[in-house]
Amino acid sequence: MMEKIWLIITREYLTRVRKRSFLITTLLAPAGFALFFISVILLSSYGESKKRIVVVDESGYFRNKFADNASVYFFFSDSSLSYLEENFRLLNYDGILYIPLLADLDNPRGIQYRSDRQLGIRATQYIEEQMSRVLRELKMQRANIDRQLLKSLEKVEVRLESIIYGTGGKKQGDTLVATLLGYAMGFTIYMVLLIYGAMVMKGVMEEKTNRIIEVIACSVRPFQLMIGKILGVGAVGLTQFVLWFLLIGVVYLVLGIAFAGKLAEIQNLSMQPEIASTAKQYDLAITFSALQNVNFGRIIFYFLFYFLGGYFIYGALYAAIGSAINEESDSQSLSVVVSVPIVISIFIMMSAIQEPDSSLAVGASIFPFTAPVVMPARIPFDPQPWEIVLSMISVVVGFICTTWIAARIYHTGILMYGKKITLKEVGKWIIQSRAF
């Protein structure tokens, strides 16, 4: 029995990994990672261009009261507007900020930025913030409001650092890192269930419609054929993930060498966040430090478990659907029955990431049809150990039950031709079939 199943697994595996589409999709993931990595580095280094702006202030309210930042520099000038319009490029300016006499400070009008190029949204917002600040201070001065007192009451940005108590002691967490990891794992498994499930269904359906199954059924039992096909396609997915991990590791190593200086700077900052000169650098240092504390071995283990568990549950159901249909047009309507729980899972997953300890998140993590997508998304948030154990048991039990049901449908449906299949008839197959 095992020899025949192994032959089917080998056939399914080799047929798919030799296809050009397998090679293309395997290379696309590391290429996407490299593109993302380079984009982050380039955006942090070159994302902001420097703007030199000359200011003509006829109101006199703003003179020397603007603060420069990393991308916008202000230069106040006494030259006429017409002279600057003709010579601002020769004077090495990028544009002119013209401020006319302002009659009403509550409704300032006529303020213009003049240049031969459109100003970016970030620079525009910064200039508007600077002008609003100066006008607010001016109005406070006229109203005899204590500036220091008001400044102390202004909004203060707070960065909440997360410390997690675990069996190994305390560790630093980060909600942003946990959210990104949760989304990545949950969404990847969601896509895998749809793509590889459809692959199993299509493979079964093609063999049935081409009548190849009649020849194969002479040598192996339908249950052996179904299990062999599911395991073979699952091995293809597992191979692809292993190759992705290895290739991404190689890409990270190469990019780490290429951008060694930038990475060393970020790493040094993450070890000493207190030396950060800006709030953004401090946030980046805390996030990078939390990323270094992630137990990726644990993450990969749970990801592979729920990937395989979810695939086996839904792969068996997709195989059952493929065996029951006679025409490709029927596959769309019947596959919806299996696809609906997967789609519901992704919506629950989004809610679970927002509230990882909610009743909905815990319940969906234990329900076998939603657990493969929801629970991996909660793993970075460190759920209770009993929830993880119960979830894993439910996935294993779900796999056994769905395989038992799918085998009974497959046993009868794979050799059933020329008859419109209804759900009532499928129910009879489940009860009356002798698949084992």
PDB file of C-alpha atoms in Angstrom, residues 1-9 216-217 219-231 407 410-411 435-436:
ATOM      1  CA  MET A   1       0.000   0.000   0.000  1.00  0.00           C
ATOM      2  CA  MET A   2       2.717   2.480   1.004  1.00  0.00           C
ATOM      3  CA  GLU A   3       4.712   1.630  -2.118  1.00  0.00           C
ATOM      4  CA  LYS A   4       1.813   2.620  -4.380  1.00  0.00           C
ATOM      5  CA  ILE A   5       1.156   5.827  -2.437  1.00  0.00           C
ATOM      6  CA  TRP A   6       4.843   6.687  -2.674  1.00  0.00           C
ATOM      7  CA  LEU A   7       4.776   6.192  -6.456  1.00  0.00           C
ATOM      8  CA  ILE A   8       1.803   8.561  -6.744  1.00  0.00           C
ATOM      9  CA  ILE A   9       3.492  11.143  -4.495  1.00  0.00           C
ATOM     10  CA  ILE A 216      -5.012   4.267 -12.691  1.00  0.00           C
ATOM     11  CA  ALA A 217      -7.919   2.867 -10.673  1.00  0.00           C
ATOM     12  CA  SER A 219      -3.786  -0.523 -10.123  1.00  0.00           C
ATOM     13  CA  VAL A 220      -4.462   1.498  -6.953  1.00  0.00           C
ATOM     14  CA  ARG A 221      -7.409   2.106  -4.665  1.00  0.00           C
ATOM     15  CA  PRO A 222      -9.107   5.537  -4.865  1.00  0.00           C
ATOM     16  CA  PHE A 223      -8.078   6.339  -1.285  1.00  0.00           C
ATOM     17  CA  GLN A 224      -4.426   5.663  -2.083  1.00  0.00           C
ATOM     18  CA  LEU A 225      -4.710   7.857  -5.163  1.00  0.00           C
ATOM     19  CA  MET A 226      -6.285  10.726  -3.232  1.00  0.00           C
ATOM     20  CA  ILE A 227      -3.737  10.620  -0.386  1.00  0.00           C
ATOM     21  CA  GLY A 228      -0.863  10.351  -2.854  1.00  0.00           C
ATOM     22  CA  LYS A 229      -2.078  13.350  -4.821  1.00  0.00           C
ATOM     23  CA  ILE A 230      -2.587  15.497  -1.685  1.00  0.00           C
ATOM     24  CA  LEU A 231       0.820  14.584  -0.251  1.00  0.00           C
ATOM     25  CA  ALA A 407     -12.165   9.607   1.015  1.00  0.00           C
ATOM     26  CA  TYR A 410     -13.693  10.413  -3.662  1.00  0.00           C
ATOM     27  CA  HIS A 411     -14.264   6.646  -3.635  1.00  0.00           C
ATOM     28  CA  ALA A 435     -13.634   3.642   0.995  1.00  0.00           C
ATOM     29  CA  PHE A 436     -11.517   1.827   3.617  1.00  0.00           C
TER      30      PHE A 436
END
